[in-house]
mmCIF file of N, CA and C in Angstrom:
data_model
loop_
_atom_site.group_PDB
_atom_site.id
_atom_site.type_symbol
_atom_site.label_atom_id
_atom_site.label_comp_id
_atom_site.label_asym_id
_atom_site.label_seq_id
_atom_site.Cartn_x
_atom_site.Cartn_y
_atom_site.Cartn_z
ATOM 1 N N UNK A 9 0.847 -1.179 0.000
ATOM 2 C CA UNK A 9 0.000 0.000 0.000
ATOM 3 C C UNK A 9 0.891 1.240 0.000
ATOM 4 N N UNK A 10 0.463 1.955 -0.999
ATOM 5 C CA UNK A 10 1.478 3.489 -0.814
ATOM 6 C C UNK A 10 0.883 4.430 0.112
ATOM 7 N N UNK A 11 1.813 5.093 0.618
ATOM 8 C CA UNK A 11 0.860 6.736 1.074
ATOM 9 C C UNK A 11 -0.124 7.404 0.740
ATOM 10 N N UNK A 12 -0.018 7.208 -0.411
ATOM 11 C CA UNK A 12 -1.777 8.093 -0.595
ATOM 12 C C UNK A 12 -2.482 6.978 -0.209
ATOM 13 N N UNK A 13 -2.220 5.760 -0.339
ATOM 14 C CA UNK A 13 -3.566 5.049 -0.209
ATOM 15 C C UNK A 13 -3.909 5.025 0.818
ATOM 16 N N UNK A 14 -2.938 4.544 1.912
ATOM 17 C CA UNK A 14 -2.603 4.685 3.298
ATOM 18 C C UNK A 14 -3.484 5.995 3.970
ATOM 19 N N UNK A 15 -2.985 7.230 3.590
ATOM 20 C CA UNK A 15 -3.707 8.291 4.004
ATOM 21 C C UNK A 15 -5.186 7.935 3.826
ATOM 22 N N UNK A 16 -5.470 8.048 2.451
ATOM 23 C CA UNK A 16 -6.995 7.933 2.314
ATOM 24 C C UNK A 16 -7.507 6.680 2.883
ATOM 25 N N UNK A 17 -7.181 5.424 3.650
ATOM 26 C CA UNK A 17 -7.616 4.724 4.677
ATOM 27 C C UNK A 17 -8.064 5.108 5.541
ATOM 28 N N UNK A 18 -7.116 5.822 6.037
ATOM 29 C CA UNK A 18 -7.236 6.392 7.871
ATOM 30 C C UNK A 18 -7.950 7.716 7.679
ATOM 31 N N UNK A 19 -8.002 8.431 6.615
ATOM 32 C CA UNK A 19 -8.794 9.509 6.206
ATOM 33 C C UNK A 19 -10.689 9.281 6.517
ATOM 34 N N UNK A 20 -10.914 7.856 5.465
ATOM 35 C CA UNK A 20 -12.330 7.434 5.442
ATOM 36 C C UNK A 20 -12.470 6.676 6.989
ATOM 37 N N UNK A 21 -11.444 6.309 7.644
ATOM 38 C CA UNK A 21 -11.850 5.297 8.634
ATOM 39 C C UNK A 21 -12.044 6.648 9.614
ATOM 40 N N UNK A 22 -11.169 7.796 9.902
ATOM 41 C CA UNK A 22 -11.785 8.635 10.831
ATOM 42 C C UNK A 22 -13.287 9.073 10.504
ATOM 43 N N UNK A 23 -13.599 9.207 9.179
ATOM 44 C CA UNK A 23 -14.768 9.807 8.724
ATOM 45 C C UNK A 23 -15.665 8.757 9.222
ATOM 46 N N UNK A 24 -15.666 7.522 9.563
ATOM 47 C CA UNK A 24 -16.506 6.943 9.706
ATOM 48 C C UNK A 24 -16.725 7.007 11.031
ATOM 49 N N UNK A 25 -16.148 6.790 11.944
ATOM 50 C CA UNK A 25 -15.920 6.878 13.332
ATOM 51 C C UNK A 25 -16.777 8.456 14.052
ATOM 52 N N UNK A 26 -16.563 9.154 13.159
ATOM 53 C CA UNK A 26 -17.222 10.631 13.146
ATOM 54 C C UNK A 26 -18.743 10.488 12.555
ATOM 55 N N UNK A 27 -18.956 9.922 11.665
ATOM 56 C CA UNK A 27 -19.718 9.902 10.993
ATOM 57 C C UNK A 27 -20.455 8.679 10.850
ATOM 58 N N UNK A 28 -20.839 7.538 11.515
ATOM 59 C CA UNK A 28 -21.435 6.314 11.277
ATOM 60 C C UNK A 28 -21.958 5.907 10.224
ATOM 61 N N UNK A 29 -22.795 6.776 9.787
ATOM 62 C CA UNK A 29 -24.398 6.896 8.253
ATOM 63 C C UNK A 29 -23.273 7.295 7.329
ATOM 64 N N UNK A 30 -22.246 7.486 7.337
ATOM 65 C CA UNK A 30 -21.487 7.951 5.693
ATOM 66 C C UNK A 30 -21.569 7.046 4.836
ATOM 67 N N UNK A 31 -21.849 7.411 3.680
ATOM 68 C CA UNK A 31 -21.454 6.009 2.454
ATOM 69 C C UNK A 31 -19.773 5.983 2.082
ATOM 70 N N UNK A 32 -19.487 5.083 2.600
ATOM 71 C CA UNK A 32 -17.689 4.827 2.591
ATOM 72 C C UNK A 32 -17.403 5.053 1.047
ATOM 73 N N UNK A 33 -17.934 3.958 0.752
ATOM 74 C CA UNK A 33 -17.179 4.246 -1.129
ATOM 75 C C UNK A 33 -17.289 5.194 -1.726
ATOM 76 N N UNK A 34 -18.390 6.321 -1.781
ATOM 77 C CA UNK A 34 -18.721 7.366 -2.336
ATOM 78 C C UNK A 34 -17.765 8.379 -1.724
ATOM 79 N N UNK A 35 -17.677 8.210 -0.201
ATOM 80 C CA UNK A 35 -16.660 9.198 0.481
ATOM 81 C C UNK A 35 -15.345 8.364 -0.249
ATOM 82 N N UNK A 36 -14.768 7.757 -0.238
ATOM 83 C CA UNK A 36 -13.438 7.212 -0.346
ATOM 84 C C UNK A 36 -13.296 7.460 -1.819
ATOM 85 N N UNK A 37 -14.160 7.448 -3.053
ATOM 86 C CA UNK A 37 -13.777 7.822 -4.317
ATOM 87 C C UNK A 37 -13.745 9.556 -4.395
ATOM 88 N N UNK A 38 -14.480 10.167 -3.595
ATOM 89 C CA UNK A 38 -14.862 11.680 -3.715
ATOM 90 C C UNK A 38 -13.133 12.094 -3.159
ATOM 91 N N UNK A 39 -12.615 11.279 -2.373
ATOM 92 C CA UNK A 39 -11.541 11.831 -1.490
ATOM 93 C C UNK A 39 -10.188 11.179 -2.363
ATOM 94 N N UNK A 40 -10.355 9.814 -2.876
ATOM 95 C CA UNK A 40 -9.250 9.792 -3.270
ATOM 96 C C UNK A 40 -9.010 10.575 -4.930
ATOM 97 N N UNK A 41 -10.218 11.019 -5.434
ATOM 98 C CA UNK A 41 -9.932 12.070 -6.571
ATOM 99 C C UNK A 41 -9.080 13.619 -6.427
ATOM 100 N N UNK A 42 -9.535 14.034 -5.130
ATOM 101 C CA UNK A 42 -8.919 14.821 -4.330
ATOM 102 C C UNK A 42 -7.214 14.626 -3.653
ATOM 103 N N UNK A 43 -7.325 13.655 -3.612
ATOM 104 C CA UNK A 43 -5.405 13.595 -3.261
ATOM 105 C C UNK A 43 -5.016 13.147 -3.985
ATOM 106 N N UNK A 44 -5.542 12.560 -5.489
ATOM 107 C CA UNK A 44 -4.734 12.238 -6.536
ATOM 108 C C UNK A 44 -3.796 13.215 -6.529
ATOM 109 N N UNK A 45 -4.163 14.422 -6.732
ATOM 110 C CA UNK A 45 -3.481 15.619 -7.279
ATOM 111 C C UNK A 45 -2.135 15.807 -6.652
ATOM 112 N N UNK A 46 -2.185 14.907 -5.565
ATOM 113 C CA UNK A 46 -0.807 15.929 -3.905
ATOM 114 C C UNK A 46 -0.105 14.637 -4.303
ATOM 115 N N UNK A 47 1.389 15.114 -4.192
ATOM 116 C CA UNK A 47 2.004 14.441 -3.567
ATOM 117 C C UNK A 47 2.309 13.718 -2.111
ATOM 118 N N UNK A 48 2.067 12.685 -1.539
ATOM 119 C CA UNK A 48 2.345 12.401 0.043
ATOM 120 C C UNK A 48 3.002 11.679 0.370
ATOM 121 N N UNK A 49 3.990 12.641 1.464
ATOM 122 C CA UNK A 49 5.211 11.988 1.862
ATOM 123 C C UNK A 49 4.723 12.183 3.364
ATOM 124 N N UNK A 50 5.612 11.196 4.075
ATOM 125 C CA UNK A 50 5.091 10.581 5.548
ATOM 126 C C UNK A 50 6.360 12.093 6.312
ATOM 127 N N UNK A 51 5.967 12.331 7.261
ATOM 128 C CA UNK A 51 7.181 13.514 8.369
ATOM 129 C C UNK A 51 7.433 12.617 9.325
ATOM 130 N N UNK A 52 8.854 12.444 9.828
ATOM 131 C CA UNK A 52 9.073 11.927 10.445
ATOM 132 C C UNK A 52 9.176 12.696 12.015
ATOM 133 N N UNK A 53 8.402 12.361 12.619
ATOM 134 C CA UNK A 53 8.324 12.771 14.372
ATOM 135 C C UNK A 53 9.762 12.850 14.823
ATOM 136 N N UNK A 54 10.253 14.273 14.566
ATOM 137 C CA UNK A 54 11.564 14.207 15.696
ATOM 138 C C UNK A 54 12.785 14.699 14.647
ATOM 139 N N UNK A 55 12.236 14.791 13.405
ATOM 140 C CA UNK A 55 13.262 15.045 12.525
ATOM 141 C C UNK A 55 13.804 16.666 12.534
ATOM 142 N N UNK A 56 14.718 16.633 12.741
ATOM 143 C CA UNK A 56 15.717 18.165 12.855
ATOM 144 C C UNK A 56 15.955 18.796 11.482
ATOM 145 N N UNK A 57 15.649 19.750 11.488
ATOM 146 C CA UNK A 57 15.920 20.494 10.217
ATOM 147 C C UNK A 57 17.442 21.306 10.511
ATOM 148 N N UNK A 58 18.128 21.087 10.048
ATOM 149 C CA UNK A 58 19.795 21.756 10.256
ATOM 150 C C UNK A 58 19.928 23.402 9.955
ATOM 151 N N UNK A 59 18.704 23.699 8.729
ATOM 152 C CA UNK A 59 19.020 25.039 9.111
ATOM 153 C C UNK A 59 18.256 26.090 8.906
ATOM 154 N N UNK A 60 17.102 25.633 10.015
ATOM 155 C CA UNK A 60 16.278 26.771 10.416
ATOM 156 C C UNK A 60 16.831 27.560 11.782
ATOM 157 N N UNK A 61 17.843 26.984 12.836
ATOM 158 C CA UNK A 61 18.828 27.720 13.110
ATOM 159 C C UNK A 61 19.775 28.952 12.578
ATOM 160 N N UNK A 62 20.397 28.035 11.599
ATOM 161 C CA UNK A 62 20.938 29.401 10.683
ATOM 162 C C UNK A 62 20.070 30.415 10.104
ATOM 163 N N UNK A 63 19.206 30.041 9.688
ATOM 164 C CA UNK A 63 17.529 31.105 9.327
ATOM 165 C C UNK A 63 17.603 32.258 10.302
ATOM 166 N N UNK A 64 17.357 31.711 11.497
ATOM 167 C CA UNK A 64 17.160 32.464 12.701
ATOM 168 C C UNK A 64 18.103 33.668 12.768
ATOM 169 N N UNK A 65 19.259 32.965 12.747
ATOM 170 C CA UNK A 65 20.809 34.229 13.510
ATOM 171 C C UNK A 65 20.555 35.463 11.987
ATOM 172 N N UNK A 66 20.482 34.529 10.781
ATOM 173 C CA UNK A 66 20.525 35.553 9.730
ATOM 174 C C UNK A 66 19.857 36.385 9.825
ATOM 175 N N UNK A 67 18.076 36.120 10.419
ATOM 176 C CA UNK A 67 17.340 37.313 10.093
ATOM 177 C C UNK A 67 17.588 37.948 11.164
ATOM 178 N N UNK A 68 18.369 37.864 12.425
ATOM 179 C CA UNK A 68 18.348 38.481 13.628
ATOM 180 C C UNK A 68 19.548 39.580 13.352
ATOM 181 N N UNK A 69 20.142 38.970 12.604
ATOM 182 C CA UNK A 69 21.144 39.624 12.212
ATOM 183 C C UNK A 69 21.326 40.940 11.421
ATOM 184 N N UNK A 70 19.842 40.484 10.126
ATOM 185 C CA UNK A 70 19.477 41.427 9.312
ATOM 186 C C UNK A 70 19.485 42.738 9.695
ATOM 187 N N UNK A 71 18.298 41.957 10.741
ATOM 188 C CA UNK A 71 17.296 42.974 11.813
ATOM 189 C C UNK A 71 18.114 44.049 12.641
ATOM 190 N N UNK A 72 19.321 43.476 12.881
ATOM 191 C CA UNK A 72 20.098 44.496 14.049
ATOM 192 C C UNK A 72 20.850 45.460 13.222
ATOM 193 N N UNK A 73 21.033 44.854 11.664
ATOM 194 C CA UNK A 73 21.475 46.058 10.800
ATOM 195 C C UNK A 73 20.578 47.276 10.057
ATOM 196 N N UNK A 74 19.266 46.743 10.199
ATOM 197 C CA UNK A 74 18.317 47.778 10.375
ATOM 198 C C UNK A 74 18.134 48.816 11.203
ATOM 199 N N UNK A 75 18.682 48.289 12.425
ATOM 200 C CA UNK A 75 18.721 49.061 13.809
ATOM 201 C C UNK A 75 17.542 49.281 14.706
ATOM 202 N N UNK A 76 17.076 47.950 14.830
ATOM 203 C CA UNK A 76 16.235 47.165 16.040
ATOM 204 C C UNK A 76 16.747 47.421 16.757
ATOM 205 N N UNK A 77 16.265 47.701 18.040
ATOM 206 C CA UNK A 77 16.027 47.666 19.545
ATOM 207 C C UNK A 77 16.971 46.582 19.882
ATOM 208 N N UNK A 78 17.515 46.141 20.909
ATOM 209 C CA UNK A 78 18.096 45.243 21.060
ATOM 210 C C UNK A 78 16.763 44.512 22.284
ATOM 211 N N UNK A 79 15.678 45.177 22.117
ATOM 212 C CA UNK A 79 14.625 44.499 23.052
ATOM 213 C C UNK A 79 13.684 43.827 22.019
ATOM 214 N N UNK A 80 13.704 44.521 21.138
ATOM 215 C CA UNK A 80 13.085 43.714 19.460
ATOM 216 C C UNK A 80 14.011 42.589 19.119
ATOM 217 N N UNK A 81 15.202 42.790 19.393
ATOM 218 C CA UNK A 81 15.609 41.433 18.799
ATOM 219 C C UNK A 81 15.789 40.098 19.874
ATOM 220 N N UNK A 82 16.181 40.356 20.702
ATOM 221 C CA UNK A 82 15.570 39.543 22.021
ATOM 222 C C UNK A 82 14.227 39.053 21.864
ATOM 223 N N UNK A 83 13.285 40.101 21.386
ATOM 224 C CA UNK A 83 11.694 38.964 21.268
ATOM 225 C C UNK A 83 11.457 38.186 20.052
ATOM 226 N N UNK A 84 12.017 38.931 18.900
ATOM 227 C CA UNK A 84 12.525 38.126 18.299
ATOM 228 C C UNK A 84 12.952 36.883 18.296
ATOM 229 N N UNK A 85 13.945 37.123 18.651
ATOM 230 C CA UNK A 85 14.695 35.697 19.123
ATOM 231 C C UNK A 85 14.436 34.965 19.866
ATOM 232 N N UNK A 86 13.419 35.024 20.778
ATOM 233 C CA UNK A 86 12.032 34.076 21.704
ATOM 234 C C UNK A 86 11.758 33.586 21.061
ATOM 235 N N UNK A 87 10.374 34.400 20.342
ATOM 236 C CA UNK A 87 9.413 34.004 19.640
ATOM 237 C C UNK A 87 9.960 32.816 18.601
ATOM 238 N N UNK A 88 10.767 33.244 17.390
ATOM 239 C CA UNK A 88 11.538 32.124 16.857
ATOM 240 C C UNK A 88 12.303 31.407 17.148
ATOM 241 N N UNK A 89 12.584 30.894 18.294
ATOM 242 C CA UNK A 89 13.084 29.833 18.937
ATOM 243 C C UNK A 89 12.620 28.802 19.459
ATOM 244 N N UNK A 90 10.845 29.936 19.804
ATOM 245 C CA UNK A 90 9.744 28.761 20.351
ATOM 246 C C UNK A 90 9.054 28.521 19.054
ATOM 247 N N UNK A 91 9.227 29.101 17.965
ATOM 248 C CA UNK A 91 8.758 28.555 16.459
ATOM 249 C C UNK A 91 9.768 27.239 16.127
ATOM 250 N N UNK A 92 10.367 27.607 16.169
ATOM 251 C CA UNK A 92 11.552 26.427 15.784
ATOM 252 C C UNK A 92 11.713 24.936 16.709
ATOM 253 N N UNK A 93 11.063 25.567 17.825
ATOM 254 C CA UNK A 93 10.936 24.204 18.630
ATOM 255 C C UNK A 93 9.844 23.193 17.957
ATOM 256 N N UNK A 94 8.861 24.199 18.072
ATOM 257 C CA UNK A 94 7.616 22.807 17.478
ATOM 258 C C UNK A 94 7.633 23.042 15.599
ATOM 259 N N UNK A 95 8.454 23.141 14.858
ATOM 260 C CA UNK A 95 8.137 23.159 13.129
ATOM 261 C C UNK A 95 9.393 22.084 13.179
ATOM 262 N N UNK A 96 8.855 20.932 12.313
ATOM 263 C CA UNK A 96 9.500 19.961 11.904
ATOM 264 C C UNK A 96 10.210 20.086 9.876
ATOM 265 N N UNK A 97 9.958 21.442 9.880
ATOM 266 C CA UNK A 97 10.232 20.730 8.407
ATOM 267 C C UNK A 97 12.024 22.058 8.310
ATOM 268 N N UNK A 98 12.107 21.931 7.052
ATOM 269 C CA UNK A 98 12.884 22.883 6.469
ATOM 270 C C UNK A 98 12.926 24.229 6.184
ATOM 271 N N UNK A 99 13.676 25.334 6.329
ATOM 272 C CA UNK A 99 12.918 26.549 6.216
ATOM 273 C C UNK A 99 12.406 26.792 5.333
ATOM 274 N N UNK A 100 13.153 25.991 4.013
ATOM 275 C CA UNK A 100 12.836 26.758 2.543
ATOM 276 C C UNK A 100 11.480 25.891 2.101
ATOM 277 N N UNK A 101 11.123 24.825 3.155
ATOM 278 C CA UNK A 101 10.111 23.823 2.390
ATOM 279 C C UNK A 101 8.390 24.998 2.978
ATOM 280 N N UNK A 102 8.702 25.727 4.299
ATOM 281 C CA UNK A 102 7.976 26.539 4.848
ATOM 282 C C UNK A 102 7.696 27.994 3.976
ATOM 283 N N UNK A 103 9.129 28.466 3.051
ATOM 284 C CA UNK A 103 8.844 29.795 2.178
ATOM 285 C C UNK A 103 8.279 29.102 1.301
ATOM 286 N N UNK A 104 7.917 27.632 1.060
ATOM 287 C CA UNK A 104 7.463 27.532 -0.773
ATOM 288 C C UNK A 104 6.087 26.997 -0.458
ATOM 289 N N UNK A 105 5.641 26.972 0.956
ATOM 290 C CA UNK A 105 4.574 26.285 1.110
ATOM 291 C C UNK A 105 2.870 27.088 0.892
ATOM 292 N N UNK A 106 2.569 26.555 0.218
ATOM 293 C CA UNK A 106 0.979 27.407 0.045
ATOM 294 C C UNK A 106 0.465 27.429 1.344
ATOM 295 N N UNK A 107 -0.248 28.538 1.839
ATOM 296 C CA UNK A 107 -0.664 28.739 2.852
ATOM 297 C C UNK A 107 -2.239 29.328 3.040
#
């Protein structure tokens, strides 16, 4: 079984669980016409991106040559640190991502 199919399993099986009276096949063809289109790849829980770190110092860096506050870049540098804790992917996979 590949990933899409996989997905659209656990996709219709939550729908059902939610939904008892659904017609499965009608949901499961309506849905898998719908992720034909995507590519799906599995994220791995725990995976480190190497350089959304470097992301960080650069734009902090930018920022202080703008001539930020050094209390702006301190929150700054919170805030994206506690971003960076919970985002599992890549920075550049996050600038190309439709949103």
């Amino acid at each position: 079984m590949n990933l899409g199919e996989q997905v659209l399993s656990e996709l219709v099986a939550a729908l059902k669980d939610l939904y008892p009276n659904i017609e499965v096949e009608n949901t499961k063809n309506k849905l898998s016409t719908v992720l034909s289109e995507y590519y799906i790849q599995r994220v791995k829980l725990g995976e480190v991106h190497p350089d959304l770190e470097d992301k960080i110092k650069l734009f902090i860096s930018a920022k202080k040559l703008e001539g930020l506050s050094s209390i702006t870049l301190d929150n700054y540098l919170m805030e994206l640190s506690m971003f960076a804790d919970i985002v599992k992917k890549k920075a550049e996979d996050l600038a190309t991502a439709d949103v």
